[in-house]
mmCIF file of C-alpha atoms and ligand atoms in Angstrom:
data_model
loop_
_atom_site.group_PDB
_atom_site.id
_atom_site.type_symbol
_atom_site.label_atom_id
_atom_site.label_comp_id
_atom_site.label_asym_id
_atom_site.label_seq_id
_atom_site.Cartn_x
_atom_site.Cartn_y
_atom_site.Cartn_z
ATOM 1 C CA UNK A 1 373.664 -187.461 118.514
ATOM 2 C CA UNK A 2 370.557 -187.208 116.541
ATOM 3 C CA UNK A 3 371.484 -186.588 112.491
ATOM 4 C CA UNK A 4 370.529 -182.822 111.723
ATOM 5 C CA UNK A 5 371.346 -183.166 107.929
ATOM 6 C CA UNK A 6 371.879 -185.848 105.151
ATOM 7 C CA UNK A 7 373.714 -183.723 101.908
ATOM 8 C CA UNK A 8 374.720 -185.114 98.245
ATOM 9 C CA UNK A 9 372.322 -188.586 98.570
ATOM 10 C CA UNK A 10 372.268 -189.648 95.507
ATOM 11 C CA UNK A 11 369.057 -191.092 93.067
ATOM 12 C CA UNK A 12 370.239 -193.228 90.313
ATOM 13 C CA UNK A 13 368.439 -193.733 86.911
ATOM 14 C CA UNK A 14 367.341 -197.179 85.624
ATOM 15 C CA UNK A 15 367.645 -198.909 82.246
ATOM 16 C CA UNK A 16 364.812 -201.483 81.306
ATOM 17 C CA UNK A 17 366.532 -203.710 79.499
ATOM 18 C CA UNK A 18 363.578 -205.482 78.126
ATOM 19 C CA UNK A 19 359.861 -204.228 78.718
ATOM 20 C CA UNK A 20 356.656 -207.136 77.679
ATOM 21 C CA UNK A 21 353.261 -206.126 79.012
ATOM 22 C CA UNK A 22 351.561 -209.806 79.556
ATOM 23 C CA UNK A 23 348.160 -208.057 80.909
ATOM 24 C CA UNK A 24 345.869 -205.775 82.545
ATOM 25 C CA UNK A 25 344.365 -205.429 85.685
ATOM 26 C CA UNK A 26 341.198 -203.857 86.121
ATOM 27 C CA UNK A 27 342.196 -200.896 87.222
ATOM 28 C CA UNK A 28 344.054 -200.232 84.585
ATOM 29 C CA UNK A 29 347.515 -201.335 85.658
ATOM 30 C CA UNK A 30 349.339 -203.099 83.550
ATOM 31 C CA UNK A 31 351.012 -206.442 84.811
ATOM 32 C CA UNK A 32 354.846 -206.655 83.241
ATOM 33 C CA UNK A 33 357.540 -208.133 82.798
ATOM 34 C CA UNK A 34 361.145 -206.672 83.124
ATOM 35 C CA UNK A 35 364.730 -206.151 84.160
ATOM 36 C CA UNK A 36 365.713 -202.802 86.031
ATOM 37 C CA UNK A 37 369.126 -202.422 86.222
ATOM 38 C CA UNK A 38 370.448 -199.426 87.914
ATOM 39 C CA UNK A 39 373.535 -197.027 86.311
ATOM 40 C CA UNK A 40 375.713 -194.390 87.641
ATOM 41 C CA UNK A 41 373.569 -191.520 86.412
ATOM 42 C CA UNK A 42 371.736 -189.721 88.907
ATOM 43 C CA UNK A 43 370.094 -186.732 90.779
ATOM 44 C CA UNK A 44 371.322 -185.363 94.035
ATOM 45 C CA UNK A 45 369.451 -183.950 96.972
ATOM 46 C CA UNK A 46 370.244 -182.634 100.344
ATOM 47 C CA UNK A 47 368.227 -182.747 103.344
ATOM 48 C CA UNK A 48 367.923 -180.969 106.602
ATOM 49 C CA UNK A 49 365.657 -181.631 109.579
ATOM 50 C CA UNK A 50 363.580 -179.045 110.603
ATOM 51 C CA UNK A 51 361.810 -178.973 114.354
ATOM 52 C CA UNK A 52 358.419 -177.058 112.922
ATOM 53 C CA UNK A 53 357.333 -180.160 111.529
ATOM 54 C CA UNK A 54 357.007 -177.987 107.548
ATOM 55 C CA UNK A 55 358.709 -179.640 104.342
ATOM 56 C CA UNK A 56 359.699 -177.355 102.108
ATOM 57 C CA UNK A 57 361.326 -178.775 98.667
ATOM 58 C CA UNK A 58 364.149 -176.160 96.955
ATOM 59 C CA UNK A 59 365.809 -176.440 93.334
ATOM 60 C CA UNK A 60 369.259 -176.661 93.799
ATOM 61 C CA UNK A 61 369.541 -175.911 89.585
ATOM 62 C CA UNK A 62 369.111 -172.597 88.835
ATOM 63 C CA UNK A 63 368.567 -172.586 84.762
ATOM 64 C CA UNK A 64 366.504 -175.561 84.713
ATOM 65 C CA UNK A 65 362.917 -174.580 85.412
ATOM 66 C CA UNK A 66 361.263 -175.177 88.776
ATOM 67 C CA UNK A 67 359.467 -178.397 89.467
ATOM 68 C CA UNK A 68 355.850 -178.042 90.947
ATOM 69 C CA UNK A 69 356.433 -177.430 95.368
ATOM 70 C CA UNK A 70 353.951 -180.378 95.422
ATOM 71 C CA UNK A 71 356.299 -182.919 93.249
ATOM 72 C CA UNK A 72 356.972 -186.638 93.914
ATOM 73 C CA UNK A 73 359.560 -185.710 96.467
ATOM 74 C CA UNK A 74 357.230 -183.526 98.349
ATOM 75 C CA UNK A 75 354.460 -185.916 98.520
ATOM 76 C CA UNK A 76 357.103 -189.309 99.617
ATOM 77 C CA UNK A 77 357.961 -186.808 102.336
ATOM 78 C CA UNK A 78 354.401 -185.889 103.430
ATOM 79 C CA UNK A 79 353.609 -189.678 103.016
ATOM 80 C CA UNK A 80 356.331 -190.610 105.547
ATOM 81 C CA UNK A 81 355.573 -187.877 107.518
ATOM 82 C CA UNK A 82 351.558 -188.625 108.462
ATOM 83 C CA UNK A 83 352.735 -192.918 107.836
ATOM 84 C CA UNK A 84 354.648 -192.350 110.942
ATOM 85 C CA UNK A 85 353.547 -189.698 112.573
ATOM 86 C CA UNK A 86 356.565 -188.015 113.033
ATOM 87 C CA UNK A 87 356.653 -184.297 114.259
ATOM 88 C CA UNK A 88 359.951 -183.326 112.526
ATOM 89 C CA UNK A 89 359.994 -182.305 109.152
ATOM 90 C CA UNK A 90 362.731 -181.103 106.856
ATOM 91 C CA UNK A 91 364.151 -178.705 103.999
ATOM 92 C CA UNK A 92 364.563 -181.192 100.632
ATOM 93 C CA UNK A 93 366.943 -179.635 97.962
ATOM 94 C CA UNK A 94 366.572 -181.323 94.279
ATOM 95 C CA UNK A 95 369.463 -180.941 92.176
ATOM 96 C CA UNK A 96 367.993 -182.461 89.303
ATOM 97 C CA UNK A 97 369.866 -183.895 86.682
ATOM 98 C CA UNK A 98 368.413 -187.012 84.996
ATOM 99 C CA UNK A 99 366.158 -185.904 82.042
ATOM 100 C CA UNK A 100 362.567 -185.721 82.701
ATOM 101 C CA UNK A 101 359.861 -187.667 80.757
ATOM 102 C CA UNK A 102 362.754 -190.171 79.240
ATOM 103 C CA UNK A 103 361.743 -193.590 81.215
ATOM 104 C CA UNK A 104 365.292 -193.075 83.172
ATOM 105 C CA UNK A 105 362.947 -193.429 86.132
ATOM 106 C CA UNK A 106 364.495 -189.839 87.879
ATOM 107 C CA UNK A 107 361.013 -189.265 89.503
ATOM 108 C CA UNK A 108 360.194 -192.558 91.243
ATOM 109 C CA UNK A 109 364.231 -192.676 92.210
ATOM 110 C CA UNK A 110 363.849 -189.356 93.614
ATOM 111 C CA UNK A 111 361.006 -190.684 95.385
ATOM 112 C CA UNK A 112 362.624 -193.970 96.773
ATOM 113 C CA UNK A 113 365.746 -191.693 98.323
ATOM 114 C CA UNK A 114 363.476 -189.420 99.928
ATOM 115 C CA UNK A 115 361.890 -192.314 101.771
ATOM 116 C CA UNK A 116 365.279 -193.498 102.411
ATOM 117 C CA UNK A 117 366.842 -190.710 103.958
ATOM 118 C CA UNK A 118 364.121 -189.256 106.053
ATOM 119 C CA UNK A 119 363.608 -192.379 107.338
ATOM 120 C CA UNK A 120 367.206 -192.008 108.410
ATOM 121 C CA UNK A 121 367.420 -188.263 109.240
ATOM 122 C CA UNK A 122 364.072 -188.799 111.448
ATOM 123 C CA UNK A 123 365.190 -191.654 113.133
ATOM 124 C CA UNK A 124 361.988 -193.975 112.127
ATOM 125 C CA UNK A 125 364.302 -197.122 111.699
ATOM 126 C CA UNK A 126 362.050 -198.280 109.311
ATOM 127 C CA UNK A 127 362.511 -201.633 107.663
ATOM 128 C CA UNK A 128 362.973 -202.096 103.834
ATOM 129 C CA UNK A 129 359.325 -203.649 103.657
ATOM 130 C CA UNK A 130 357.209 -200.935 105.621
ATOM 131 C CA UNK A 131 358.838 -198.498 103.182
ATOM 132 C CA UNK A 132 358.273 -200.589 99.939
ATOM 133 C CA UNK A 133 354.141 -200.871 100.632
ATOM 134 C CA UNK A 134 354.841 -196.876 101.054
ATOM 135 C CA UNK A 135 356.896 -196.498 97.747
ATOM 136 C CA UNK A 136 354.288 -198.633 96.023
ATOM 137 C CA UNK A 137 351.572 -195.983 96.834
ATOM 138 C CA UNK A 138 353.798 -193.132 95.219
ATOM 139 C CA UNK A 139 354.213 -194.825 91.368
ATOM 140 C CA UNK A 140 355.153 -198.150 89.881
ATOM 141 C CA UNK A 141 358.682 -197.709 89.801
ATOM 142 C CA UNK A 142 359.134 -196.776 93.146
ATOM 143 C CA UNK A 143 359.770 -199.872 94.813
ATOM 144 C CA UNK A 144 363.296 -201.389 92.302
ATOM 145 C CA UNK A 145 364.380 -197.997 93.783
ATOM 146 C CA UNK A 146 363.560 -199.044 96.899
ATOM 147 C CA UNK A 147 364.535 -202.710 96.801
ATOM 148 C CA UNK A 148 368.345 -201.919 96.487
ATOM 149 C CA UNK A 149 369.227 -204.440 93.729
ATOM 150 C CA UNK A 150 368.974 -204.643 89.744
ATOM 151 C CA UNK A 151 365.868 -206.663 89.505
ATOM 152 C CA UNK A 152 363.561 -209.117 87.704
ATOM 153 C CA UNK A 153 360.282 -207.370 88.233
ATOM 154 C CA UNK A 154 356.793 -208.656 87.748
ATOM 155 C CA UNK A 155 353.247 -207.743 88.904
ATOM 156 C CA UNK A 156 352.904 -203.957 88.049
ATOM 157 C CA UNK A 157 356.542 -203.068 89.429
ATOM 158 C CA UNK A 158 356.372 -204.464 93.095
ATOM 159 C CA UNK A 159 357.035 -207.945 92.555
ATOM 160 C CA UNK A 160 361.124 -207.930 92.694
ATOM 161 C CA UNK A 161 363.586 -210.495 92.268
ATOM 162 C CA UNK A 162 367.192 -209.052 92.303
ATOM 163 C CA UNK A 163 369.430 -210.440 89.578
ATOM 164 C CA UNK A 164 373.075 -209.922 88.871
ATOM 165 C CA UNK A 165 374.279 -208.646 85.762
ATOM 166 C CA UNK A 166 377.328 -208.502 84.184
ATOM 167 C CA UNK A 167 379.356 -205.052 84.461
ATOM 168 C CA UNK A 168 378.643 -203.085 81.323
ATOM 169 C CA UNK A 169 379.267 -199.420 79.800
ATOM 170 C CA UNK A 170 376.070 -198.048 77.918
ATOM 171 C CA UNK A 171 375.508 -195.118 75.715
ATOM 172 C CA UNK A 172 372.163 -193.206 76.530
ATOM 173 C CA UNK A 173 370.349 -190.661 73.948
ATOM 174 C CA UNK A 174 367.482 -188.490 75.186
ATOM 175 C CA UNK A 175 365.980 -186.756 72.378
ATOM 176 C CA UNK A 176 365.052 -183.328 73.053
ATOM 177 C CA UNK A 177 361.204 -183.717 73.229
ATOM 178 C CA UNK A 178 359.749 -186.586 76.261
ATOM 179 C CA UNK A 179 356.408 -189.039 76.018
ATOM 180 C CA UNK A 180 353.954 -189.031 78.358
ATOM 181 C CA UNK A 181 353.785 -192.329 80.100
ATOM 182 C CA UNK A 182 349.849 -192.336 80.575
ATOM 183 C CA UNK A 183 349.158 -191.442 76.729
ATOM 184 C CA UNK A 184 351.437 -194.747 75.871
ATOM 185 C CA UNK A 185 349.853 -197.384 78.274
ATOM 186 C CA UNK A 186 346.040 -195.832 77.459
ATOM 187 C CA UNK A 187 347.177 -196.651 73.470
ATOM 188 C CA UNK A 188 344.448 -198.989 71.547
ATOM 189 C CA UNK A 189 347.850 -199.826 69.742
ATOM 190 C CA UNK A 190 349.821 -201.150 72.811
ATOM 191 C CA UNK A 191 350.548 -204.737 72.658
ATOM 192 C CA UNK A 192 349.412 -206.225 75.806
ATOM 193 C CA UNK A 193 349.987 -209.929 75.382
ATOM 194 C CA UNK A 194 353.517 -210.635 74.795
ATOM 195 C CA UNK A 195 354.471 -214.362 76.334
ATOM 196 C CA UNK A 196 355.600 -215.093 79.958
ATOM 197 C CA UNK A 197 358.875 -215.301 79.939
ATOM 198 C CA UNK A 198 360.972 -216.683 83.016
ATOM 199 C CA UNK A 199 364.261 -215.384 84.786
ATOM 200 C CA UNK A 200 365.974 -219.057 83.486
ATOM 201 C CA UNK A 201 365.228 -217.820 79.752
ATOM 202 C CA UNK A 202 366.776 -214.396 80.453
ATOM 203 C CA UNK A 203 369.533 -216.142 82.053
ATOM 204 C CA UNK A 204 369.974 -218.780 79.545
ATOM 205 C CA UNK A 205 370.480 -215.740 77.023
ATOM 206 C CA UNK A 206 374.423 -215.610 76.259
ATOM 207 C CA UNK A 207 376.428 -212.822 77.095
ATOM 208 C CA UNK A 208 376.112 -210.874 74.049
ATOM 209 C CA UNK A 209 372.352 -211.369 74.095
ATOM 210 C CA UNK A 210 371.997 -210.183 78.153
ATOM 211 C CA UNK A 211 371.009 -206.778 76.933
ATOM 212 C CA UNK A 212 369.286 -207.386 73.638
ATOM 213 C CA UNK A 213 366.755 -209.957 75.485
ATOM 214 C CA UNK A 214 363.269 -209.827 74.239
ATOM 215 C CA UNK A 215 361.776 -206.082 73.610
ATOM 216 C CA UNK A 216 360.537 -203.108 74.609
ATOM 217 C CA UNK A 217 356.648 -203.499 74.046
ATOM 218 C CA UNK A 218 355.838 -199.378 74.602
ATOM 219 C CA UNK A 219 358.521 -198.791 71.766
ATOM 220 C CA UNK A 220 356.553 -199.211 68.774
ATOM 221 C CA UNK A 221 353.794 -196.996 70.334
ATOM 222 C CA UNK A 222 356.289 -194.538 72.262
ATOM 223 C CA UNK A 223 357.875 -193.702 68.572
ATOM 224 C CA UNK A 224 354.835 -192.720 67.119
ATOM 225 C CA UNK A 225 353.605 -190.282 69.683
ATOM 226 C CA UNK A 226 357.516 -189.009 69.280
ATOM 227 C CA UNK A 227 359.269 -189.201 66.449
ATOM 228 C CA UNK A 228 362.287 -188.350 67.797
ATOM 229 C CA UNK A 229 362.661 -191.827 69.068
ATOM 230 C CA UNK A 230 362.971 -193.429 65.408
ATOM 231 C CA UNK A 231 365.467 -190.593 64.676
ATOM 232 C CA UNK A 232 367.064 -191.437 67.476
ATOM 233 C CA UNK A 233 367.410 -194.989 67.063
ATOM 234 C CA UNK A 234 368.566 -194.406 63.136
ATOM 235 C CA UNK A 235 371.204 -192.156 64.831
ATOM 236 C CA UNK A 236 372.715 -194.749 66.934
ATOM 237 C CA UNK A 237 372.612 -197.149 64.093
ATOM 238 C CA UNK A 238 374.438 -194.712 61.845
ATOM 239 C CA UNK A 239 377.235 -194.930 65.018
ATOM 240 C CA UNK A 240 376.814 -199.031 65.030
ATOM 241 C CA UNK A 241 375.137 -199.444 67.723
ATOM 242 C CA UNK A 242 371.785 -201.549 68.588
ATOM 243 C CA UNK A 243 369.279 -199.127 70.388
ATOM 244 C CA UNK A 244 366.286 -199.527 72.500
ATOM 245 C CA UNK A 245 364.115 -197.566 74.665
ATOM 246 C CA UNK A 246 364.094 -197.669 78.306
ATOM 247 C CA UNK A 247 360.886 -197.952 80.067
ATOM 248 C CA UNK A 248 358.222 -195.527 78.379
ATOM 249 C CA UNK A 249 360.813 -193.329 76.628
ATOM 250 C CA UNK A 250 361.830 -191.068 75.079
ATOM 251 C CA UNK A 251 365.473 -191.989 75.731
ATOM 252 C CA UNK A 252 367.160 -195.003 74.385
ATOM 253 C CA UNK A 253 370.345 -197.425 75.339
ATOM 254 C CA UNK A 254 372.547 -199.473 73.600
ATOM 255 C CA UNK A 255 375.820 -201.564 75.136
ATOM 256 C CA UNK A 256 378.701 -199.939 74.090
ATOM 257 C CA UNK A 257 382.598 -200.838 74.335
ATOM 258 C CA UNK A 258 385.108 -198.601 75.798
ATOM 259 C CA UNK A 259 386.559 -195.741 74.189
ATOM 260 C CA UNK A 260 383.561 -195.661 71.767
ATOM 261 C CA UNK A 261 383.132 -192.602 70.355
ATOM 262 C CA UNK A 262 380.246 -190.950 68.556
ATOM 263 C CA UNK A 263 379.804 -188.106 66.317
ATOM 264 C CA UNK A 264 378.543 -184.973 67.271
ATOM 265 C CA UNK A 265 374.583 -184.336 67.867
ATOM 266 C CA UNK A 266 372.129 -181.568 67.228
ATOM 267 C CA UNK A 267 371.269 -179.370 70.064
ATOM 268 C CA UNK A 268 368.814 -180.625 72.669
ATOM 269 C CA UNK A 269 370.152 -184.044 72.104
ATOM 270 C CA UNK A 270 371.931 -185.625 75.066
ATOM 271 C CA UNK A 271 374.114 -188.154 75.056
ATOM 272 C CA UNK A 272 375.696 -189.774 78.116
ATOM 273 C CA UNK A 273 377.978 -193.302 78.547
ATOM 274 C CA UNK A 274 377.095 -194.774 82.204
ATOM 275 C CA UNK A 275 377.908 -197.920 83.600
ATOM 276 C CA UNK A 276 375.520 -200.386 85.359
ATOM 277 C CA UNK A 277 376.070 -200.243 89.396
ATOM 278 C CA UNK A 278 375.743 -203.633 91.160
ATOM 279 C CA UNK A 279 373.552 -201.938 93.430
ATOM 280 C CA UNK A 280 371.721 -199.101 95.241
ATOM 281 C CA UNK A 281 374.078 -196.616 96.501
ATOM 282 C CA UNK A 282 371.918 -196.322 99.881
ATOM 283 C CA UNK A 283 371.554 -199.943 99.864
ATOM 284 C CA UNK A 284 373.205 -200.240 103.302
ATOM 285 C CA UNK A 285 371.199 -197.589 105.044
ATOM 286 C CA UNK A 286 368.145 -199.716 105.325
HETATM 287 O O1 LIG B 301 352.832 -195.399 88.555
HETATM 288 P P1 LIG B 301 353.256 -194.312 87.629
HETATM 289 O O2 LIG B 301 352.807 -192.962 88.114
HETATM 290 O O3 LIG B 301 354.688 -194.367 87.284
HETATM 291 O O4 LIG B 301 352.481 -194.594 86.269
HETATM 292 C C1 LIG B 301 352.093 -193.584 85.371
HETATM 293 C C2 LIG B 301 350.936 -194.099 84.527
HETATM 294 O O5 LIG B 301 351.386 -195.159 83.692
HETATM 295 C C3 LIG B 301 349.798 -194.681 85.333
HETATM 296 O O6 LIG B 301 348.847 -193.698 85.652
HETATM 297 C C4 LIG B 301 349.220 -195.705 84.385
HETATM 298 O O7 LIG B 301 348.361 -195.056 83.460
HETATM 299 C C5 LIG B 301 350.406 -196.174 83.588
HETATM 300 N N1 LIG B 301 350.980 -197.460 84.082
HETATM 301 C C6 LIG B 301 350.337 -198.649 83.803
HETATM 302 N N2 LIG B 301 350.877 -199.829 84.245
HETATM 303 C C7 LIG B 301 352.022 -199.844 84.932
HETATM 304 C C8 LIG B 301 352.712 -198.635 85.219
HETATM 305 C C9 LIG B 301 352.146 -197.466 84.770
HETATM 306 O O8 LIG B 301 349.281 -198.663 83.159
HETATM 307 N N3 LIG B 301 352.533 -201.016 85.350
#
């Protein structure tokens, strides 16, 4: 019997746990280098098929404020949709959890299990690949949400190589105030030719070092357009840890052992231990 609904599919957030920009393309892009690794912090959303053909995104969260009708969800679902010319279309609930503008990656995951369950709730049967060149056309990220796996990830986020990592517990700050990630890339100040590095010399790293490998390159620019990020990293040095940023910020990461504990923060601060996941949650259903 054909699926009429697909409730509580989750969309995990990502750590990077290094970030170099090694170039430009001339569009603009810029080529990377960087490991994604997925934890168990996440959004939710529901769907449910509708005959009529309409999609129609709802907030499930009623305090948080609404997200544009036309978000990333919307438009993965209308991409889909005309892709594969498919006459059903479906009701998308968001319950939306993962802090916005923090480079958690909540958007593009959001994004990546759309695709993924509509392809399932429509009955496309789409393979992985068809629905990475899609994911690619929706934002950089998209596809290491798509590919299932903590990754390696070159090119300007589609070139994946998945990697295993060792099980690890995290502390994640998002200050209260976010960083646009255009404004950081388009940055005269941006360091854009850090060396190639290889998957052998993140490898070679010892244990200790797996999550203190090279840099984030967007930090030093990221911190300046926010400096909430600086306060934020002086914070978690205060509490012993090593911080970073993840992706184009504002939050920051930093390995932490169990039963850490850390004192109290101002309001609009959110902090948040997560563990890494070995992989996708929808993994299996492509
Ligand atoms: O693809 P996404 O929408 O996530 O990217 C947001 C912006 O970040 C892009 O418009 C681009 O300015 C910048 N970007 C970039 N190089 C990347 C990823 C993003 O310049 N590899």
């Amino acid at each position: 019997m054909a699926l009429t609904q697909l409730l509580d599919v989750p969309a995990p957030a990502k750590l990077n746990l290094f970030l170099h920009v090694v170039g430009r393309r001339a569009d603009g892009y810029h080529l990377l280098q960087s490991v994604f690794m997925l934890i168990d912090w996440a959004d939710t959303l529901h769907f449910e098929r509708r005959s009529d053909g309409l999609l129609r995104r709802h907030d499930a969260n009623g305090d948080a404020p609404p997200l544009p009708a036309h978000d990333l969800v919307w438009r993965a679902a209308h991409l889909l949709q005309s892709a594969s010319a498919c006459p059903l279309g479906a009701d998308i609930t968001l319950d939306k959890r993962l802090p916005m503008e923090a480079g958690l990656g909540g958007g593009s995951s959001d994004a990546a299990s759309t695709l993924i369950a509509l392809n399932r709730l429509w009955g496309l049967h789409w393979p992985r690949e068809r629905l990475l060149s899609l994911g690619a056309q929706l934002g950089a990220d998209v596809p290491f949400f798509l590919g299932g796996h903590n990754a390696w990830v070159e090119g300007i986020g589609e070139q994946l190589t998945p990697i295993a990592l060792p099980p690890a517990r995290f502390l994640v700050l998002k200050p209260p105030t976010g960083v646009s990630t255009p404004a950081i890339f388009q940055s005269p100040d941006l360091k854009r030719d850090e060396n190639m590095a290889t998957i052998a010399d993140f490898a070679a790293a010892d244990a200790t070092d797996t999550f203190g490998f090279g840099c984030n390159a967007l930090q030093p620019v990221a911190s300046r357009l926010c400096p909430d990020i600086e306060v934020g990293l002086n914070w978690m040095a205060t509490n012993g840890l090593s911080g970073r940023m993840t992706g184009s910020g504002s939050a920051l990461f930093a390995p932490v052992v169990s039963g850490f504990e850390a004192e109290p923060l101002p309001n609009g601060w959110i902090a948040k231990i997560c563990s890494n996941l070995s992989k996708h949650p929808l993994l299996e259903w492509i």
